[in-house]
Short mmCIF file of C-alpha atoms in Angstrom, two decimals:
data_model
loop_
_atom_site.label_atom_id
_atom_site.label_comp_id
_atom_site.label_asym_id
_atom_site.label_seq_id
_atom_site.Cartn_x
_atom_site.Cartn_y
_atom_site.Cartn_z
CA UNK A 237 -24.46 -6.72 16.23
CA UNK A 238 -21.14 -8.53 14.65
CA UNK A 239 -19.65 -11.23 17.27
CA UNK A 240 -16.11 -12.13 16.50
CA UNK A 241 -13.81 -15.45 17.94
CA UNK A 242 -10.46 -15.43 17.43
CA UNK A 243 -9.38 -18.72 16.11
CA UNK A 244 -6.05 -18.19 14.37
CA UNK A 245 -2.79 -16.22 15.70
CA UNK A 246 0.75 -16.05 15.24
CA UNK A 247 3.00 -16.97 18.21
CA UNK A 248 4.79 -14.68 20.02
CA UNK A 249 3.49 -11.55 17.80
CA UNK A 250 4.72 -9.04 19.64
CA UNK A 251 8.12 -10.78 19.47
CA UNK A 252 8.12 -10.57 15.87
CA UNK A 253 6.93 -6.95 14.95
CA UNK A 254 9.52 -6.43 17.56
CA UNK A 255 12.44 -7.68 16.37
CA UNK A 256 11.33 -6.80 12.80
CA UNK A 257 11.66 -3.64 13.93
CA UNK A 258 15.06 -3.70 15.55
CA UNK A 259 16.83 -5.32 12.97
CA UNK A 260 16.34 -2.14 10.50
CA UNK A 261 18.58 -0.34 12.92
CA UNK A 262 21.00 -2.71 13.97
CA UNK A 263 23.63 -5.14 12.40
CA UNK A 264 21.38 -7.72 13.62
CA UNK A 265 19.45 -9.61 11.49
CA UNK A 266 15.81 -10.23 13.16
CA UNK A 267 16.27 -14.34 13.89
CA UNK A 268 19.19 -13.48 16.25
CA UNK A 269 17.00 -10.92 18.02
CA UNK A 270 14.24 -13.30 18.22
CA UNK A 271 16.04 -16.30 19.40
CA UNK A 272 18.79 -14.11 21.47
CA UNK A 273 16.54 -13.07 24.81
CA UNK A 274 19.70 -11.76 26.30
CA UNK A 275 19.99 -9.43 23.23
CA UNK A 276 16.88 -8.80 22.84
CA UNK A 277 14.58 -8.75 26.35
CA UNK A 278 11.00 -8.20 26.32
CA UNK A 279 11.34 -5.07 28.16
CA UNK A 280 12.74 -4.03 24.78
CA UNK A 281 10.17 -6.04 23.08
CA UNK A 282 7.60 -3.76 24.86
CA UNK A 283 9.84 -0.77 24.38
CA UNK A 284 10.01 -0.28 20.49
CA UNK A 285 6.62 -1.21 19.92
CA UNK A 286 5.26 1.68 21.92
CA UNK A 287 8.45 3.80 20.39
CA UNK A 288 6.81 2.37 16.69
CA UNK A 289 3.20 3.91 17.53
CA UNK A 290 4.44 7.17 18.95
CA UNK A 291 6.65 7.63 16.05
CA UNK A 292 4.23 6.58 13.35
CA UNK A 293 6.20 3.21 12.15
CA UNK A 294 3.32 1.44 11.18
CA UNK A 295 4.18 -1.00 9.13
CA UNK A 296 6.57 -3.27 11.41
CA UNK A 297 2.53 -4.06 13.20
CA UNK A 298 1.88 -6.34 9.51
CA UNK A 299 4.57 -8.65 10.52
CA UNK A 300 1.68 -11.11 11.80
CA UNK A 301 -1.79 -12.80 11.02
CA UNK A 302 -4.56 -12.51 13.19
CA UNK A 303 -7.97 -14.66 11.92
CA UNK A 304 -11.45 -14.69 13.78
CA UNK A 305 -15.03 -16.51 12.64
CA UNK A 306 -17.15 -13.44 12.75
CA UNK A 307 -21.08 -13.49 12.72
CA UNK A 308 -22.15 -9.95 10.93
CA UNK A 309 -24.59 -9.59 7.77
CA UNK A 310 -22.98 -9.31 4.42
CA UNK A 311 -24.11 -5.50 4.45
CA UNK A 312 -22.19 -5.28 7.52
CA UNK A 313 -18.88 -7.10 6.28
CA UNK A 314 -19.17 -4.68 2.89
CA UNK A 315 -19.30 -1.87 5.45
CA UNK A 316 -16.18 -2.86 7.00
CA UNK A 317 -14.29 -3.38 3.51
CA UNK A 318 -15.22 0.00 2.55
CA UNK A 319 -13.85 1.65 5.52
CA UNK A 320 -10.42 -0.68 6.29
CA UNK A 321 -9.55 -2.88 2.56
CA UNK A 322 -7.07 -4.30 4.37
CA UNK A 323 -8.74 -7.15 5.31
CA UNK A 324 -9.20 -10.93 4.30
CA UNK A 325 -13.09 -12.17 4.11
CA UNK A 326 -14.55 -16.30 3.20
CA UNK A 327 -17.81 -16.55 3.70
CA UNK A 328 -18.16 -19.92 5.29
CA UNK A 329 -21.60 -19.84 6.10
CA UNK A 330 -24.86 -17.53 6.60
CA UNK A 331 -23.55 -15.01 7.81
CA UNK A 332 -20.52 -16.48 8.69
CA UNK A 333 -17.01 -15.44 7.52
CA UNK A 334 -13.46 -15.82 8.29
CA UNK A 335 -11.56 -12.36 8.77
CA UNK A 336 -7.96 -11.94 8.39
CA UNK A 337 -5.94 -9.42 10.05
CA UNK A 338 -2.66 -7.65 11.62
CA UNK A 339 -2.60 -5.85 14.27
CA UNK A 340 -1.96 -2.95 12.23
CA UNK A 341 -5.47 -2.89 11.25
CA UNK A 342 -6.19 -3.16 14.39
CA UNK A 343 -4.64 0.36 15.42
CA UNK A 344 -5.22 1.66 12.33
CA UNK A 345 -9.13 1.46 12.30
CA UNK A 346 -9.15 2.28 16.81
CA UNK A 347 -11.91 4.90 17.52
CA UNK A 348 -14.09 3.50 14.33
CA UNK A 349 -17.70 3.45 14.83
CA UNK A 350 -17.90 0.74 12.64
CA UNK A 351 -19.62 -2.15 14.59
CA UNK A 352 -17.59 -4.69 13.57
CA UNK A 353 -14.25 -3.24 13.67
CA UNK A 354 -14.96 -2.35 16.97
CA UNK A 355 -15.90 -5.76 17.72
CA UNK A 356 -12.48 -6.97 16.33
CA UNK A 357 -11.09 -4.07 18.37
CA UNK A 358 -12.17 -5.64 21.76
CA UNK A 359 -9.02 -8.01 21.32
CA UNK A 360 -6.56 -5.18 20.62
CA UNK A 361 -5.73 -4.92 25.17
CA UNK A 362 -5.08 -8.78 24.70
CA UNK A 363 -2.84 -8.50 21.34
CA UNK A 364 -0.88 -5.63 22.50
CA UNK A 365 -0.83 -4.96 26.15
CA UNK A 366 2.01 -2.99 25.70
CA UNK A 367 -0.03 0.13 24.21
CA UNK A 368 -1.51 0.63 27.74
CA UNK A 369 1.42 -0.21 29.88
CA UNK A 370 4.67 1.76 30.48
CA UNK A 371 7.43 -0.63 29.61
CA UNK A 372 10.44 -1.00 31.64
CA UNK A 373 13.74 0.68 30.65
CA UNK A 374 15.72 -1.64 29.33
CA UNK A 375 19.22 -2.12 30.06
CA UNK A 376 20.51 -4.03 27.51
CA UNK A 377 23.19 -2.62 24.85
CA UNK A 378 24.12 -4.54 21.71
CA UNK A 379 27.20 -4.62 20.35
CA UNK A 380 27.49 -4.53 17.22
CA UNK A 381 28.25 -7.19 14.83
CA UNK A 382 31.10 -7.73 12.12
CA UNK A 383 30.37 -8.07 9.31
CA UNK A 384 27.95 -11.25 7.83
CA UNK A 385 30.38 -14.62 8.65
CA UNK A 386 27.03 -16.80 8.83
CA UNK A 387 27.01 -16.84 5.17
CA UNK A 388 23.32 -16.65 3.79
CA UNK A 389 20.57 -17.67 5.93
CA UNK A 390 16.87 -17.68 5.76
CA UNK A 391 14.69 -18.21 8.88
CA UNK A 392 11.42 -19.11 8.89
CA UNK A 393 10.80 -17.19 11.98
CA UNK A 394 6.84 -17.54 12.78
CA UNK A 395 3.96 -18.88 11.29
CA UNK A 396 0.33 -19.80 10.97
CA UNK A 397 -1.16 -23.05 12.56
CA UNK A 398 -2.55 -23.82 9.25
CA UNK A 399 -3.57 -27.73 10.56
CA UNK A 400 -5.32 -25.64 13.80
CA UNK A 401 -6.73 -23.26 11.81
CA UNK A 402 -8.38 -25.72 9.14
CA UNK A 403 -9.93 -27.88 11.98
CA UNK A 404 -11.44 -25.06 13.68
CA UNK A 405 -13.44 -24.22 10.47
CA UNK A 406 -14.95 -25.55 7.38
CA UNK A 407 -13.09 -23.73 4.40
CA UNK A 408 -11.92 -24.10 0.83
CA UNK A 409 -8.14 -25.09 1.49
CA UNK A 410 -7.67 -22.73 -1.68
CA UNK A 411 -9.39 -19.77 0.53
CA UNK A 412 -7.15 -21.19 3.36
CA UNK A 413 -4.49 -19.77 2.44
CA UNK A 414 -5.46 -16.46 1.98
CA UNK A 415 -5.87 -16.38 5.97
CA UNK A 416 -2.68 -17.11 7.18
CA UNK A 417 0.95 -16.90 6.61
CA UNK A 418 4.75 -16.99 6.97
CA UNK A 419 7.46 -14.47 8.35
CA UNK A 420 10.86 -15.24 6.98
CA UNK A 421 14.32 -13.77 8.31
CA UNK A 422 16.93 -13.37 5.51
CA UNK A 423 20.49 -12.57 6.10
CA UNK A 424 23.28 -12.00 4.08
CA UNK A 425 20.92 -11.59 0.95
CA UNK A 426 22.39 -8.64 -1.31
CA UNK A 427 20.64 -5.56 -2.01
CA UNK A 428 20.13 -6.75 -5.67
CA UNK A 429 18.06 -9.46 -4.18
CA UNK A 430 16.24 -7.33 -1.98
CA UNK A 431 14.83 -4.41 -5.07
CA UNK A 432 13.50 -8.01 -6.52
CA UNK A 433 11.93 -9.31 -3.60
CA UNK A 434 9.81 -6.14 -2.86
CA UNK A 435 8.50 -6.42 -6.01
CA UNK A 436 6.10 -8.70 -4.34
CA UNK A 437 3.69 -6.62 -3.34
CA UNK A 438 1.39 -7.79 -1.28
CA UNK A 439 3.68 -8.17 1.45
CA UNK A 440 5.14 -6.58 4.68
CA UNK A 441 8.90 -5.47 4.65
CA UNK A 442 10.95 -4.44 7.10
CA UNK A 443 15.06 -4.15 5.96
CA UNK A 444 18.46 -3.05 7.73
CA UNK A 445 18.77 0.89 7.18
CA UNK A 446 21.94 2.19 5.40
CA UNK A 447 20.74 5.76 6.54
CA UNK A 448 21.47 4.48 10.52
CA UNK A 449 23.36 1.58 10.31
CA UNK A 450 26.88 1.93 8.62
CA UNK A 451 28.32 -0.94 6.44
CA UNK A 452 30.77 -3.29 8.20
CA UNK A 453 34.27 -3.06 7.64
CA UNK A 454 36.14 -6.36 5.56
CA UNK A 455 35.54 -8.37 2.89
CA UNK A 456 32.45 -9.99 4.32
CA UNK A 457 30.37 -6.60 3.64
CA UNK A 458 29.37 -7.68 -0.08
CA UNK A 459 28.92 -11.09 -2.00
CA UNK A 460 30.93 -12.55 -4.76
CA UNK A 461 28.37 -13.80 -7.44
CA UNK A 462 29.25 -17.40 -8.80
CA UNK A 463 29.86 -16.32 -12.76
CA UNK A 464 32.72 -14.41 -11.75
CA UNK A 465 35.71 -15.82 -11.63
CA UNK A 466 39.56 -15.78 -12.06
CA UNK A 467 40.47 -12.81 -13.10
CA UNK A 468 37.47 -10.69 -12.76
CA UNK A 469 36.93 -11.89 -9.35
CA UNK A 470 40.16 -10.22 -8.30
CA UNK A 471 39.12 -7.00 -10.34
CA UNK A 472 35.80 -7.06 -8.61
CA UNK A 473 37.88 -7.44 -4.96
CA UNK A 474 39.53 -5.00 -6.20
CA UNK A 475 36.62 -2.85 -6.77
CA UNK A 476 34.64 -3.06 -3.64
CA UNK A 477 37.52 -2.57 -1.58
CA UNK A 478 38.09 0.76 -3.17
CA UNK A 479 34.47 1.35 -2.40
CA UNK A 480 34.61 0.27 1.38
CA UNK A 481 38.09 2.29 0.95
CA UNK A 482 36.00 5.42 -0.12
CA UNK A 483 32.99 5.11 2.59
CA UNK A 484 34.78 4.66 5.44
CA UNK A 485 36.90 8.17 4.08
CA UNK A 486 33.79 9.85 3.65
CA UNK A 487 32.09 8.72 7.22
CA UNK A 488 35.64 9.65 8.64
CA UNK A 489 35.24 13.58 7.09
CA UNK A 490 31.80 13.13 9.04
CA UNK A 491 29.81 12.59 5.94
CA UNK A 492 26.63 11.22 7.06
CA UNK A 493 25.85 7.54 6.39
CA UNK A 494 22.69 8.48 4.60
CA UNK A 495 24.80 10.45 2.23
CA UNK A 496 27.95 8.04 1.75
CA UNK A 497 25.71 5.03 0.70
CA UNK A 498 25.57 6.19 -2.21
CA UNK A 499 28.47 5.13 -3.47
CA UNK A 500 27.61 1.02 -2.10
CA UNK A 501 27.35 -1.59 -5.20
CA UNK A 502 24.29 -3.46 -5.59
CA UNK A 503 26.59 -6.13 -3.66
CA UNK A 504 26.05 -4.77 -0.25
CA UNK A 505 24.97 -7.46 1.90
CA UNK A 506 21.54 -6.60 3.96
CA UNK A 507 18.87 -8.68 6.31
CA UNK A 508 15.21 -8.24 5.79
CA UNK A 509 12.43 -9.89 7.07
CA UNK A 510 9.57 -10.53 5.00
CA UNK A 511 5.61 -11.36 5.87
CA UNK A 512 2.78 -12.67 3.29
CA UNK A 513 0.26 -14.83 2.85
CA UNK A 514 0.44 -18.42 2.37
CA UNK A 515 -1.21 -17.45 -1.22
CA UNK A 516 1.09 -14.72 -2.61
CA UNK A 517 4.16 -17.07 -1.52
CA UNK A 518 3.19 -19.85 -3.37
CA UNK A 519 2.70 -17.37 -6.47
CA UNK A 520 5.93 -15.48 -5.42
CA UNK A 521 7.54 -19.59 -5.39
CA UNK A 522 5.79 -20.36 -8.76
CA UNK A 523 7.77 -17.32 -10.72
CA UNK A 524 11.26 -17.53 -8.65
CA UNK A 525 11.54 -21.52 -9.14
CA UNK A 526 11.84 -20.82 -12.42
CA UNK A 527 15.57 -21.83 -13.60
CA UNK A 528 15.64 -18.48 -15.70
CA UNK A 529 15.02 -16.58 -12.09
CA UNK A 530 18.18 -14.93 -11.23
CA UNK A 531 20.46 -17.36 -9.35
CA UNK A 532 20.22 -15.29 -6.01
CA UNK A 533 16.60 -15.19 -5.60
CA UNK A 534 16.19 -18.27 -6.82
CA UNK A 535 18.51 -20.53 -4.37
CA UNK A 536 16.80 -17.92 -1.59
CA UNK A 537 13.10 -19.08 -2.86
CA UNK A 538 13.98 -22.50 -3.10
CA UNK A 539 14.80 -22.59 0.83
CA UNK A 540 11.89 -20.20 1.80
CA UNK A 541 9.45 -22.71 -0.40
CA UNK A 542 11.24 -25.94 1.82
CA UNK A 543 10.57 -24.28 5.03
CA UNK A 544 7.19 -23.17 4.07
CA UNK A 545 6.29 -26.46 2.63
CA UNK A 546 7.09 -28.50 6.28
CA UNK A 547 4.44 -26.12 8.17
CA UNK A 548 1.99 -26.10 4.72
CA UNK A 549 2.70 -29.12 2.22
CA UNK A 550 -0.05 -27.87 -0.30
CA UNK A 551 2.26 -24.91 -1.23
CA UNK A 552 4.18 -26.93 -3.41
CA UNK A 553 0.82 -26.97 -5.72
CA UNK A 554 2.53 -24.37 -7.59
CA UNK A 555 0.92 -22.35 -10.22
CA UNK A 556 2.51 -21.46 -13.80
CA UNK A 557 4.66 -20.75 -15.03
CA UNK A 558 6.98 -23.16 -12.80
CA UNK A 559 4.19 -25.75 -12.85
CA UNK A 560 4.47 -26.37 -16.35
CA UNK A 561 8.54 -26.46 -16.15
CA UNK A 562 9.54 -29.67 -16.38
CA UNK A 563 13.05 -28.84 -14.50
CA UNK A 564 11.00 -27.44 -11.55
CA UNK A 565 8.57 -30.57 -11.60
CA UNK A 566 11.46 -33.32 -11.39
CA UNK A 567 13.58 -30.91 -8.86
CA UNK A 568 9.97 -31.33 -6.49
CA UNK A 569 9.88 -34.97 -7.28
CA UNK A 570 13.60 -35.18 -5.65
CA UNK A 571 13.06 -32.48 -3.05
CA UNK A 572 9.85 -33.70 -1.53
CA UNK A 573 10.66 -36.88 -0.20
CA UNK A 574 13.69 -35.49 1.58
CA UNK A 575 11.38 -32.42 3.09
CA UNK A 576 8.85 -35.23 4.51
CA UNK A 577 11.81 -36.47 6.54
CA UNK A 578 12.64 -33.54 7.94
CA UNK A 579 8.32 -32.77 8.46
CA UNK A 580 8.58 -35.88 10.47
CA UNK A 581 11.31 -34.38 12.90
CA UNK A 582 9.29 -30.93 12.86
CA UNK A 583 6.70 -33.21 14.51
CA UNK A 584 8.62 -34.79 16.93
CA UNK A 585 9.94 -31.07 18.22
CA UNK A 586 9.45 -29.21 21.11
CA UNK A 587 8.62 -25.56 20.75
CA UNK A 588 11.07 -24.06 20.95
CA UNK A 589 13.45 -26.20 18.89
CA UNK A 590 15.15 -24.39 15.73
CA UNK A 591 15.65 -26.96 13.06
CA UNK A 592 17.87 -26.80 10.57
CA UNK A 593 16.85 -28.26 6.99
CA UNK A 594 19.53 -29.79 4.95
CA UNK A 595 19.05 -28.47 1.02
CA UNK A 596 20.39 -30.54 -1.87
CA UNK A 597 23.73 -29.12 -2.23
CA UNK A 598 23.26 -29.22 -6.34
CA UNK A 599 20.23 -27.01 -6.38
CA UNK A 600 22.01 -24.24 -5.38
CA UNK A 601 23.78 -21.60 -6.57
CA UNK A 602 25.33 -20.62 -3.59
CA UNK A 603 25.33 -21.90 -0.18
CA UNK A 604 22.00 -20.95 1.49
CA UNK A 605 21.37 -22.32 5.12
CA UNK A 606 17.81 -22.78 5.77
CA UNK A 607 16.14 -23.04 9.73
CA UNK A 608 12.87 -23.30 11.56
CA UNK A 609 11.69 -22.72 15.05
CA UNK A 610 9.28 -25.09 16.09
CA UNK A 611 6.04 -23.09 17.97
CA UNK A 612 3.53 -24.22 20.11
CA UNK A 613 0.12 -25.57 18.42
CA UNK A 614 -1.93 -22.60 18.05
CA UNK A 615 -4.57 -21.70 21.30
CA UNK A 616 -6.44 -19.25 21.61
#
């Protein structure tokens, strides 16, 4: 019979599918509702994840790694692939492997007679206690929030113990990072940004609903890009405010937000939070780098790939095509050294802490504010 350890998971889980979650209905981007436990309780916590099973939400449950050194035959692991693909497998010994997971595959594979997925199942009561509890009504109303006056941030909002995760196993640090990975909370990102992002595929997404949440009112509902100027810029202004004119009039008449979207500019400011592996990151990083990315994604990618690189420094072994740019290879000679610093204050934090990481102000675009909450070193 398969025997499984869990060696590897993200902190706070729960917390994060959670707030993933939330943010698609609310003007709340999911770092404030992770950070904010006034806003955001775990009695709520508790509350949408068991709303997200009942209702068949699935997906918010990727927003998280869960790894285990698992004894089981290699007939046994090919069983297990067959039935549930969504799973990562090293072999790192005789029948010995490292297994990647969410807890989505958890729930999605429950009742399996497959002997291995049930043993990887005996860790689901732990994971989630909420799926056999009745959670507590919560209390708590958010008001809403105004528009996006933060400018554009990017949270890395959990992570993999890669350095925890590497010592409790021998494994190919290429294979390493195929079994473990970041969350990141973007806000203020346009909805141009966003159709590019989910073009990486291999990833979980969970984004701020136009069908239930309605744009807020102001200038601060869209973003100016940096190549218009002077005159355009006022005939853009111009523009969007006879859009925002035209959607509020239509929501007003009692047109439903699902249908008055339709009129919103690829402008529209959004949040959405993002989970992948440490792997498709680093290939996601090696095409966006790329000076002839668009300038959006690209000052976006370039914080994600600074945070990423303090918690995993052997992401910035990029692949092509920005490894063989020279730009990108003298803007990592400059950036580096200035990341280590702030790695050495990572260090020094207690969990808890939510640094934030200075970027050179010349390799962006457009202001991007980039932070990090220091976790606890991963036990389990």
């Amino acid at each position: 019979m398969p025997k499984a350890e869990l060696v590897s998971r993200y902190p706070e889980i729960s917390r994060t599918c959670a707030a993933a979650m939330r943010s698609c209905y609310s003007s709340w981007p999911a770092h404030s509702l992770f950070t904010d436990r006034s806003v955001f309780p775990e009695s709520e916590v508790n509350r949408m994840l068991k709303k997200a099973v009942e209702l068949g939400h699935m997906d918010i449950f990727e927003h998280g790694f869960l790894t285990w050194i698992v004894e089981a035959s290699q007939l046994e692991v090919l069983n297990s692939l067959m039935e549930h693909r969504f799973l990562y497998v090293s072999e790192v010994g005789a029948d010995r492997w490292l297994v990647t997971a969410t807890i989505r595959s958890l729930l999605d594979t429950k009742g399996s007679s497959n002997p291995l997925l049930r043993e990887l199942q005996k860790y689901l009561d732990e994971l989630a206690p909420w799926i056999s509890t009745q959670p507590e009504q919560s209390q708590i109303k958010q008001s809403p929030k105004e528009g996006y006056p933060e400018g554009t941030q990017v949270w890395l909002l959990s992570y993999t113990d890669f350095a925890s995760l590497s010592g409790a196993v021998d494994v190919d640090p290429e294979r390493l990072l195929w079994h473990g990975g970041f969350t990141f909370s973007l806000s203020g990102v346009s909805r141009s940004l966003t159709h590019q992002l989910v073009r990486h595929r291999l990833a979980a997404y969970s984004q701020q609903s136009q069908r239930h949440v309605a744009v807020a009112k102001g200038r601060a509902w869209y973003g100016m890009p940096p190549g218009i100027s002077g005159a355009a810029a006022e005939e853009y202004r111009n523009f969007m405010d006879s859009a925002a004119s035209l959607y509020a009039e239509l929501l007003g008449r009692g047109i439903r937000k699902e249908d008055a979207r339709f009129i919103l500019p690829n402008a529209t400011l959004t949040h959405i939070t993002m989970t992948a592996t440490a792997w498709e990151y680093r290939r996601m990083f090696s095409q966006r780098l790329d000076p002839a990315a668009q300038w959006e994604i690209r000052d976006v990618s370039w914080a994600m790939f600074s945070l990423a690189y303090i918690v995993l420094p052997s992401i910035a072994e990029l692949e092509d095509p920005a490894r063989s740019m020279s730009d990108v290879r003298d803007t990592l000679r400059r950036l580096l050294p200035i990341l280590d610093e702030s790695r050495n204050r990572f260090s020094k934090a207690s969990p808890g802490d939510v640094l934030e990481i200075a970027l050179p102000s010349d390799l962006l675009s457009h202001p991007v504010s980039a932070y990090l909450i220091k976790h606890r070193a991963s036990r389990v």
